[in-house]
Coordinates of C-alpha atoms and ligand atoms in Angstrom, one line a residue:
X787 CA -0.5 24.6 16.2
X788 CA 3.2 24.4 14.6
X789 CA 5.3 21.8 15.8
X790 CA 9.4 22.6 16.1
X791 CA 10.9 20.7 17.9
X792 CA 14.9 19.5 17.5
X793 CA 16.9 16.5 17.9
X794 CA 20.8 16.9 18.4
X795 CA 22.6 14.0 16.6
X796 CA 23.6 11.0 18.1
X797 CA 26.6 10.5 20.0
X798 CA 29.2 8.1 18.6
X799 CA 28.3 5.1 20.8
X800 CA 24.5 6.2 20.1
X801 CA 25.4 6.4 16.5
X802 CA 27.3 2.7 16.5
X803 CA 24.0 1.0 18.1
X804 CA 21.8 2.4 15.7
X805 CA 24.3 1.4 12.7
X806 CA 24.4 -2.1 13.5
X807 CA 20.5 -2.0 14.7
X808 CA 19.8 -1.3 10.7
X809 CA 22.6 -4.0 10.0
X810 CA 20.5 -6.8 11.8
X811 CA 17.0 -5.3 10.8
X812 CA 18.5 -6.6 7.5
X813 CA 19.2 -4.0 5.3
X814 CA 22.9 -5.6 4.9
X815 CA 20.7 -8.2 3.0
X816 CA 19.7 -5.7 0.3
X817 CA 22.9 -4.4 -0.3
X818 CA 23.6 -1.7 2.2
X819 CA 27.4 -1.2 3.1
X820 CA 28.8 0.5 6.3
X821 CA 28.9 4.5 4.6
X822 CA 25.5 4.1 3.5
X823 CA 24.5 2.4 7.0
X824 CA 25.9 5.1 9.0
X825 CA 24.6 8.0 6.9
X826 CA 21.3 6.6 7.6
X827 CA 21.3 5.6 11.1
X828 CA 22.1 9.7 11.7
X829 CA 18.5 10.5 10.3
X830 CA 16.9 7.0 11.7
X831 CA 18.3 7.8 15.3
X832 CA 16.8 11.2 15.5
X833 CA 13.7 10.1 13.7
X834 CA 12.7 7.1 16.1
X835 CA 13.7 9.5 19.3
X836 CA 11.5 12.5 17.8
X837 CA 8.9 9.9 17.7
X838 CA 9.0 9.5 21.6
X839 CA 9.3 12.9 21.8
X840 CA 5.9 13.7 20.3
X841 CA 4.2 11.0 20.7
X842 CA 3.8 10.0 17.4
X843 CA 3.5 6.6 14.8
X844 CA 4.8 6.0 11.4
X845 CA 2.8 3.8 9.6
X846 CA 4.2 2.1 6.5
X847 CA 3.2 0.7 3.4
X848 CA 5.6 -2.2 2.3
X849 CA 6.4 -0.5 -1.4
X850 CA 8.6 2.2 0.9
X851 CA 12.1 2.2 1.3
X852 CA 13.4 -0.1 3.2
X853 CA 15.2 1.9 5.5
X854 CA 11.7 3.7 6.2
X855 CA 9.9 0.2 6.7
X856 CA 12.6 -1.4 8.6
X857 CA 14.3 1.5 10.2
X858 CA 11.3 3.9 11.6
X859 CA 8.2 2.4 11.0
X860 CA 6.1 1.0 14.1
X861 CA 3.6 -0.9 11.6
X862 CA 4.2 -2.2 8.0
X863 CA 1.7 -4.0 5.7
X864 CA -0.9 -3.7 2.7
X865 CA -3.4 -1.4 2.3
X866 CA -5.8 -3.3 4.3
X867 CA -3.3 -4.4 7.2
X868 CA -2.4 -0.4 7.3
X869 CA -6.1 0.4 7.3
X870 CA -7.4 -2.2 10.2
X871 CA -4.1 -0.8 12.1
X872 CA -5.0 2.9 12.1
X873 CA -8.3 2.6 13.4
X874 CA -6.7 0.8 17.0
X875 CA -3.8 3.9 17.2
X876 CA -3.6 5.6 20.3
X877 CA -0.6 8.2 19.7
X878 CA -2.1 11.6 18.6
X879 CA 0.4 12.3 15.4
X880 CA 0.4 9.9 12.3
X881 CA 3.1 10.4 10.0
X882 CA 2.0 8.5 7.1
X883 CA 4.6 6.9 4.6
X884 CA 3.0 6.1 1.6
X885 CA 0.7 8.3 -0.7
X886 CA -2.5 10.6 -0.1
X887 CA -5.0 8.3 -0.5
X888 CA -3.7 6.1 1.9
X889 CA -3.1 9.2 4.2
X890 CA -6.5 10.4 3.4
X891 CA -7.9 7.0 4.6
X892 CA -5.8 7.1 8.1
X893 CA -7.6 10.8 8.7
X894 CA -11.1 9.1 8.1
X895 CA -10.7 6.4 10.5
X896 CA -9.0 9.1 12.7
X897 CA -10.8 12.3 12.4
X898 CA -9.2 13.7 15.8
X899 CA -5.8 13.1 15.2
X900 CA -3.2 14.8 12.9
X901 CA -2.0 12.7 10.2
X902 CA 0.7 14.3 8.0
X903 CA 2.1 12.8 4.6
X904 CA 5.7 13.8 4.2
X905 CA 5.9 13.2 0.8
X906 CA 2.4 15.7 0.2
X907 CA 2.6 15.7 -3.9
X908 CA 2.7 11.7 -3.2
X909 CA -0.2 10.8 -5.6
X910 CA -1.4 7.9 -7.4
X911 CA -2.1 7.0 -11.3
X912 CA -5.4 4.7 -10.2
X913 CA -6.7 7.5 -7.7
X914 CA -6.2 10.5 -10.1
X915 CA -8.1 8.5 -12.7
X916 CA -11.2 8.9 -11.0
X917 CA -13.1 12.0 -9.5
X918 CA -16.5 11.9 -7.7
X919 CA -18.0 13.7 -10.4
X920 CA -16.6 11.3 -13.2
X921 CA -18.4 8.6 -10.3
X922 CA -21.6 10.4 -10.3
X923 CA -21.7 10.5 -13.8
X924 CA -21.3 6.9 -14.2
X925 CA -24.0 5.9 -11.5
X926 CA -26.5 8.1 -13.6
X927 CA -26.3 5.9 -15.9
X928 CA -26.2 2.8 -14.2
X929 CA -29.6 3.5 -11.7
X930 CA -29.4 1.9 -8.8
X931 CA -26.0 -0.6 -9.3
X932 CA -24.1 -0.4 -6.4
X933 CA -20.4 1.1 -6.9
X934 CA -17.6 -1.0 -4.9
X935 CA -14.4 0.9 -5.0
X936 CA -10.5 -0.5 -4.7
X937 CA -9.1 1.4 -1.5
X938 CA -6.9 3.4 -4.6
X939 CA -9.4 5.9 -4.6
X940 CA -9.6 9.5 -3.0
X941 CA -11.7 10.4 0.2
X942 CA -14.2 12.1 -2.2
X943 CA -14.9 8.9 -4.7
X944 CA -14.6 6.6 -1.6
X945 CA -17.4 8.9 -0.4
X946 CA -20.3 8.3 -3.3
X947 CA -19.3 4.5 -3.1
X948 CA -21.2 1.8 -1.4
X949 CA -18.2 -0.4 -0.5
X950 CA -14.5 -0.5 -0.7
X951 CA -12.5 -3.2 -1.2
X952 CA -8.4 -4.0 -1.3
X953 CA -6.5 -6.5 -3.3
X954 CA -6.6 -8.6 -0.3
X955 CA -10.1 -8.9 -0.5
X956 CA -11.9 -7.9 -3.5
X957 CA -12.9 -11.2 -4.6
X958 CA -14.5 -12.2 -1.4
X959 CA -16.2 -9.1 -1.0
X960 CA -17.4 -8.5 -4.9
X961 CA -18.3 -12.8 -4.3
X962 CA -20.8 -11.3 -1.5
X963 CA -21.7 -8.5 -3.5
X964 CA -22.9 -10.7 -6.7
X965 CA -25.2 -13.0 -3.7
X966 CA -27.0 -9.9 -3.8
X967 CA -27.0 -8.0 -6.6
X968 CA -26.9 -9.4 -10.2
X969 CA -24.1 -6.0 -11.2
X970 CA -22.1 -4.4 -9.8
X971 CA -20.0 -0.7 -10.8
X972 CA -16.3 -1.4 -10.2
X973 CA -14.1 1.6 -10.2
X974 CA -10.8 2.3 -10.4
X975 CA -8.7 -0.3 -11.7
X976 CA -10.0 -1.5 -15.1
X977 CA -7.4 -5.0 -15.0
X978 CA -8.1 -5.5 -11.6
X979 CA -12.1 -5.6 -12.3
X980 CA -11.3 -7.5 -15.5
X981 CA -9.4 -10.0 -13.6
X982 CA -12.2 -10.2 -10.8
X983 CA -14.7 -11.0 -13.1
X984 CA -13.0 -13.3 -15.2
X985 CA -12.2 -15.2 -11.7
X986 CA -15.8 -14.9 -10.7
X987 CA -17.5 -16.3 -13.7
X988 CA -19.0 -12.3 -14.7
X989 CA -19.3 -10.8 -17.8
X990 CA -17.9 -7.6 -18.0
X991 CA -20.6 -5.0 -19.3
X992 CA -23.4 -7.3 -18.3
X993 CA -22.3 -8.2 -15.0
X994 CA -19.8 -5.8 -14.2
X995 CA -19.5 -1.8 -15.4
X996 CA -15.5 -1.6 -15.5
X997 CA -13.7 1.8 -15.3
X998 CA -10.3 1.8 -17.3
X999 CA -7.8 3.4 -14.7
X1000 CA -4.0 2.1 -14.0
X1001 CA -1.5 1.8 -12.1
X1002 CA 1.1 2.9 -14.0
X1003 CA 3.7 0.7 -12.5
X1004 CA 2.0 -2.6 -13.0
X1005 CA 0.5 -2.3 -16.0
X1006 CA 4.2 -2.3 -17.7
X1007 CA 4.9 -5.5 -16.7
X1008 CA 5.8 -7.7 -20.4
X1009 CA 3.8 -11.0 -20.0
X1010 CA 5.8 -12.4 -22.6
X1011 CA 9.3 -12.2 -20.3
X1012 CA 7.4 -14.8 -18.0
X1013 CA 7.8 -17.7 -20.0
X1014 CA 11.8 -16.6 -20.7
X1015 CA 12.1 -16.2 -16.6
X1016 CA 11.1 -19.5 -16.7
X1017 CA 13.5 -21.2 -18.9
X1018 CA 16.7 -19.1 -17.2
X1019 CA 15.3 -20.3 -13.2
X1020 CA 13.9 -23.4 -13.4
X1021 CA 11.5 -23.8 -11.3
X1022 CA 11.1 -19.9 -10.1
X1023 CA 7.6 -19.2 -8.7
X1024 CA 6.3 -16.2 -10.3
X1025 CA 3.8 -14.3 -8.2
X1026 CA 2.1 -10.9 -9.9
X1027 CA -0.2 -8.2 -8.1
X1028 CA -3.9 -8.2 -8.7
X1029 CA -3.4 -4.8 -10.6
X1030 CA -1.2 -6.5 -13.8
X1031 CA -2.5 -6.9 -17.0
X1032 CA -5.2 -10.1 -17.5
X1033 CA -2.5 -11.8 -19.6
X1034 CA 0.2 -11.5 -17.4
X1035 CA -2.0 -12.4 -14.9
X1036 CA -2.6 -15.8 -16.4
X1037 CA 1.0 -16.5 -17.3
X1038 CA 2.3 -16.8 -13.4
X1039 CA 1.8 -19.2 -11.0
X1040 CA 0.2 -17.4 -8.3
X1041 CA -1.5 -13.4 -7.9
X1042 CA -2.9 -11.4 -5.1
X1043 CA -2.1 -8.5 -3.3
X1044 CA 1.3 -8.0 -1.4
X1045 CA 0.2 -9.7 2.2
X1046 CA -1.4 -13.2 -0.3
X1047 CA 2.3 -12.8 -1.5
X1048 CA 4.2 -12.3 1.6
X1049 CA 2.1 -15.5 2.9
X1050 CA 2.5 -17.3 -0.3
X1051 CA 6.7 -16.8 -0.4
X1052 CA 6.8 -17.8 3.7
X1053 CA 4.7 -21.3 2.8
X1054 CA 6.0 -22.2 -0.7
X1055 CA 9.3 -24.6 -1.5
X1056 CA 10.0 -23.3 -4.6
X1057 CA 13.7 -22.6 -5.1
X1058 CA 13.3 -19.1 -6.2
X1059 CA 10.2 -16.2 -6.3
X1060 CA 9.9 -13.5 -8.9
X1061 CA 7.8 -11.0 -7.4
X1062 CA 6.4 -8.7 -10.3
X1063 CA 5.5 -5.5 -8.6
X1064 CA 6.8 -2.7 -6.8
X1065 CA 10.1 -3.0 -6.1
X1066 CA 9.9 -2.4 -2.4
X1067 CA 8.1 -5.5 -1.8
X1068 CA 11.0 -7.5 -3.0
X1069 CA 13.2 -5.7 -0.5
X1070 CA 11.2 -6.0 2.5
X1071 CA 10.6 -9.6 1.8
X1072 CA 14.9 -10.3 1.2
X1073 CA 15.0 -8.7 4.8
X1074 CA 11.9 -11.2 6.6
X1075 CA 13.1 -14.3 4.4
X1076 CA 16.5 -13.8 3.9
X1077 CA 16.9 -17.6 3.3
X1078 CA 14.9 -18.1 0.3
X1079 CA 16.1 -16.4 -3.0
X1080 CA 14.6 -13.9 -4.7
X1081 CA 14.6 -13.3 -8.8
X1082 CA 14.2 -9.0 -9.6
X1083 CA 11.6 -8.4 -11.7
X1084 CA 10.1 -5.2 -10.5
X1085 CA 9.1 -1.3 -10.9
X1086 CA 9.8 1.2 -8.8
X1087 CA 7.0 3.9 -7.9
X1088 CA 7.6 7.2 -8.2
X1089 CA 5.0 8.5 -5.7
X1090 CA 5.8 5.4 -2.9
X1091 CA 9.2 6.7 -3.6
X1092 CA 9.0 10.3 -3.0
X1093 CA 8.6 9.1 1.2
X1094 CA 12.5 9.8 2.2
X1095 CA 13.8 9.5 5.5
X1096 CA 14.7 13.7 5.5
X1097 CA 11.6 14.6 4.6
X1098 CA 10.3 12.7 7.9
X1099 CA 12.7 14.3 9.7
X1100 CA 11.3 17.4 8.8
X1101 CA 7.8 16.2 8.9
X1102 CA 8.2 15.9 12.6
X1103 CA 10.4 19.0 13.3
X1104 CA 8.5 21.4 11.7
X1105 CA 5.2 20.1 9.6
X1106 CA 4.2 22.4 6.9
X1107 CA 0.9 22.9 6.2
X1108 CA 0.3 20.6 2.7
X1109 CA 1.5 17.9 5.0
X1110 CA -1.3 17.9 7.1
X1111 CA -3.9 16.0 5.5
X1112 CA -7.4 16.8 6.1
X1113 CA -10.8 15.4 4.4
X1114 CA -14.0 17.6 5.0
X1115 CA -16.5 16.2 7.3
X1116 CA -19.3 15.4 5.5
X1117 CA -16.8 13.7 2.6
X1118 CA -15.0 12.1 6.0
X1119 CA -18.2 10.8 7.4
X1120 CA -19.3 8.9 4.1
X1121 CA -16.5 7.5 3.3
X1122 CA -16.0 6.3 6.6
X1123 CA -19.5 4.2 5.9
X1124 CA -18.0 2.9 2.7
X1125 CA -14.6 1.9 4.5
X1126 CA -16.2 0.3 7.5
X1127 CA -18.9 -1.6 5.3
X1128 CA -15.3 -3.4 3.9
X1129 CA -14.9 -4.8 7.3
X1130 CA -18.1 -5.7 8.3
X1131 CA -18.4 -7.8 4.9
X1132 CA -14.3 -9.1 5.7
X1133 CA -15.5 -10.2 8.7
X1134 CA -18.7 -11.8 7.6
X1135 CA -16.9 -13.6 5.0
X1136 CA -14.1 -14.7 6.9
X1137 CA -16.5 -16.4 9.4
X1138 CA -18.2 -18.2 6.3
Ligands
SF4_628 S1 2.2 1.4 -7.2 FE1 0.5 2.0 -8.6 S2 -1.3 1.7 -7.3 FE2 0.5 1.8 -5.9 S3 0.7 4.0 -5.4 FE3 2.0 3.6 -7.2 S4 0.7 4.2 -9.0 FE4 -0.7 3.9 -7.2

C-alpha cells in the first residue's frame, strides 16, 4: 500500500540543534560551512523524524554522502558489514542508500520487509557486466567448477552461484574454496580475481576462470602517480581497494576492501593516508579520525552518488513504485543459499 505521509519543517530552535548536531557529527571536518549546514539539517531533521514515524532504517554504504552516512543513517559499513546487519533488522521499511545490488541483497535476507532504493537507476559497472545467462554459459563450459561470486553481482547471477564473497573476505573464502576444489570460476571482477590469484599462488586459466568486468571507478586509478605521491608526502601510506588494477595494486603499501582500510588507518602511525577509491571513504574516515591527515586521491561514483538526501525525503513520503525493490522467489531463495554459504565459510574461517 502507498505511503504519504508529511513532515512540517523544523522549528528554529529544532532547526539550530540539528545544525550544530551535523557540525559535531563532523561534517565541519570536510568542509561544510554554516549555509550549507543549515540547508541540510532542514531535510536531515525531517528525514530522521519520518524515520520514527514509520518505523523505518536507513542503511548506508560508506561511499555515500557524508551527510547521508553521518546525518540519517542508523548503520554504515562495507558490503559485508551492511549485509551481516540487515539480516538482524527489526523495523519493517529499509530505505537503502547505496545501489541495487546492494538493495537487492537487503530484500533476500529480508523477503518480508519493504526495502526501497531511492536512487532506483543506482546501478553498477561490475554488476551489469554480468547476467545469469552470460553465467550459465560459462559454467557449460567449465562442468562442474564451482562459481564464487564478488557480492557486485545481481540477485539473478548471485542465484546460479555456489558462493559469494566481498572484498573483506574473498581471499579467505576462495583460500577454503581451493582446500577443496583444484578451480574455481570467479565472476565479476576480472583485477580482483587477478589479484586473488596472484596472492594465492593460482594460475589464472588453470586454476582460476576469470571474467573481465570493472568497476569503472577503480580501474582509472594511474599506478604510475604512486611513486610521485610518494616523493611530494614523505612517508604517506598508500592504501588501494581490492578492485584496482594488479599494478597499482602492487605499487601501495597496503589493499583490501574499505573496513581492512578503515582498520588499517585507526592502527597505523604513518603521518599521512592516501586512500585510492571512492571518494566517500575518504570523507567518512576525515569525520571518525579527524586527527590523522588524509592525502585526496580518489573517484567519485556516479551511481553511490545518485543517493541524495531529497530523494530520501521523498522515498519515505511517498515511495514510487521502481523504488521498491523486489527479487522473485525462486531467484530470492537461491541466492539466499549462495549469500548465507559466505557466512557459514566467514565464520568457519574465522574460527581457524
Ligand atoms: S564504486 Fe565501482 S563497484 Fe562500487 S558501485 Fe560504483 S561502479 Fe560499482
Amino acid at each position: 500500500m502507498k505511503t504519504k505521509v508529511r513532515i512540517p519543517q523544523p522549528k528554529a530552535s529544532e532547526l539550530a540543534d540539528e545544525v550544530d548536531r551535523l557540525a559535531d557529527a563532523g561534517l565541519s571536518e570536510v568542509g561544510y560551512g554554516e549555509p550549507e549546514l543549515e540547508r541540510l539539517a532542514k531535510v536531515t531533521w525531517r528525514i530522521n523524524r519520518l524515520k520514527k514515524e514509520l518505523g523505518a532504517v536507513i542503511p548506508a554504504h560508506v561511499y555515500q554522502r557524508v551527510e547521508i552516512v553521518k546525518g540519517v543513517a542508523d548503520f554504515v559499513g562495507d558490503s559485508y558489514k551492511l549485509a551481516k546487519d540487515c539480516v538482524s533488522v527489526e523495523a519493517e521499511k529499509i530505505v537503502f542508500c547505496g545501489v541495487r545490488f546492494m538493495a537487492e541483497t537487503a530484500k533476500i535476507l529480508n523477503p518480508g520487509k519493504e526495502v526501497l532504493l531511492p536512487a532506483k537507476e543506482a546501478g553498477c559497472s561490475l554488476a551489469d557486466s554480468i547476467t545469469a545467462k552470460d553465467l550459465r554459459a560459462l559454467k557449460a563450459r567449465h562442468p562442474g567448477v564451482p562459481v564464487v561470486s564478488y557480492i557486485n553481482t545481481t540477485a539473478a547471477v548471485k542465484a546460479e552461484s555456489d558462493v559469494i564473497v566481498t572484498s573483506a573476505n574473498a581471499k579467505k573464502i576462495l583460500a577454503w574454496m581451493y582446500q577443496r576444489h583444484h578451480k574455481v570460476i570467479f565472476v565479476p571482477d576480472g583485477y580482483m580475481g587477478l589479484n586473488l590469484a596472484r596472492e594465492l599462488g593460482k594460475e589464472v586459466g588453470r586454476d582460476m576462470v576469470v571474467w573481465g568486468g570493472t568497476c569503472m571507478v577503480h580501474e582509472n586509478f594511474d599506478a604510475g602517480a604512486v611513486s610521485f605521491y610518494r616523493r611530494m608526502y614523505p612517508g604517506v601510506e598508500i592504501m588501494a581497494h581490492a578492485e584496482c588494477s594488479p599494478a597499482l595494486v602492487q605499487a601501495v603499501d597496503f589493499v583490501g576492501g574499505t573496513g581492512d582500510m578503515m582498520r588499517r588507518v585507526k592502527e597505523s602511525k604513518a603521518p599521512a593516508f592516501m586512500l585510492v577509491t571512492e571518494c566517500g571513504l575518504g570523507d567518512y574516515a576525515r569525520t571518525v579520525m579527524p586527527e590523522k591527515k588524509f592525502i585526496p586521491m580518489c573517484r567519485l561514483c556516479p551511481h553511490m552518488r545518485a543517493n541524495e538526501l531529497g530523494r530520501i525525503l521523498q522515498c519515505l513520503e511517498d515511495p514510487q513504485p521502481a523504488q521498491r525493490v523486489e527479487v522473485p522467489a525462486a531467484v530470492a531463495a537461491a541466492a539466499k543459499r549462495s549469500i548465507e554459504r559466505m557466512f557459514e565459510i566467514a565464520e568457519d574461517t574465522a574460527k581457524a
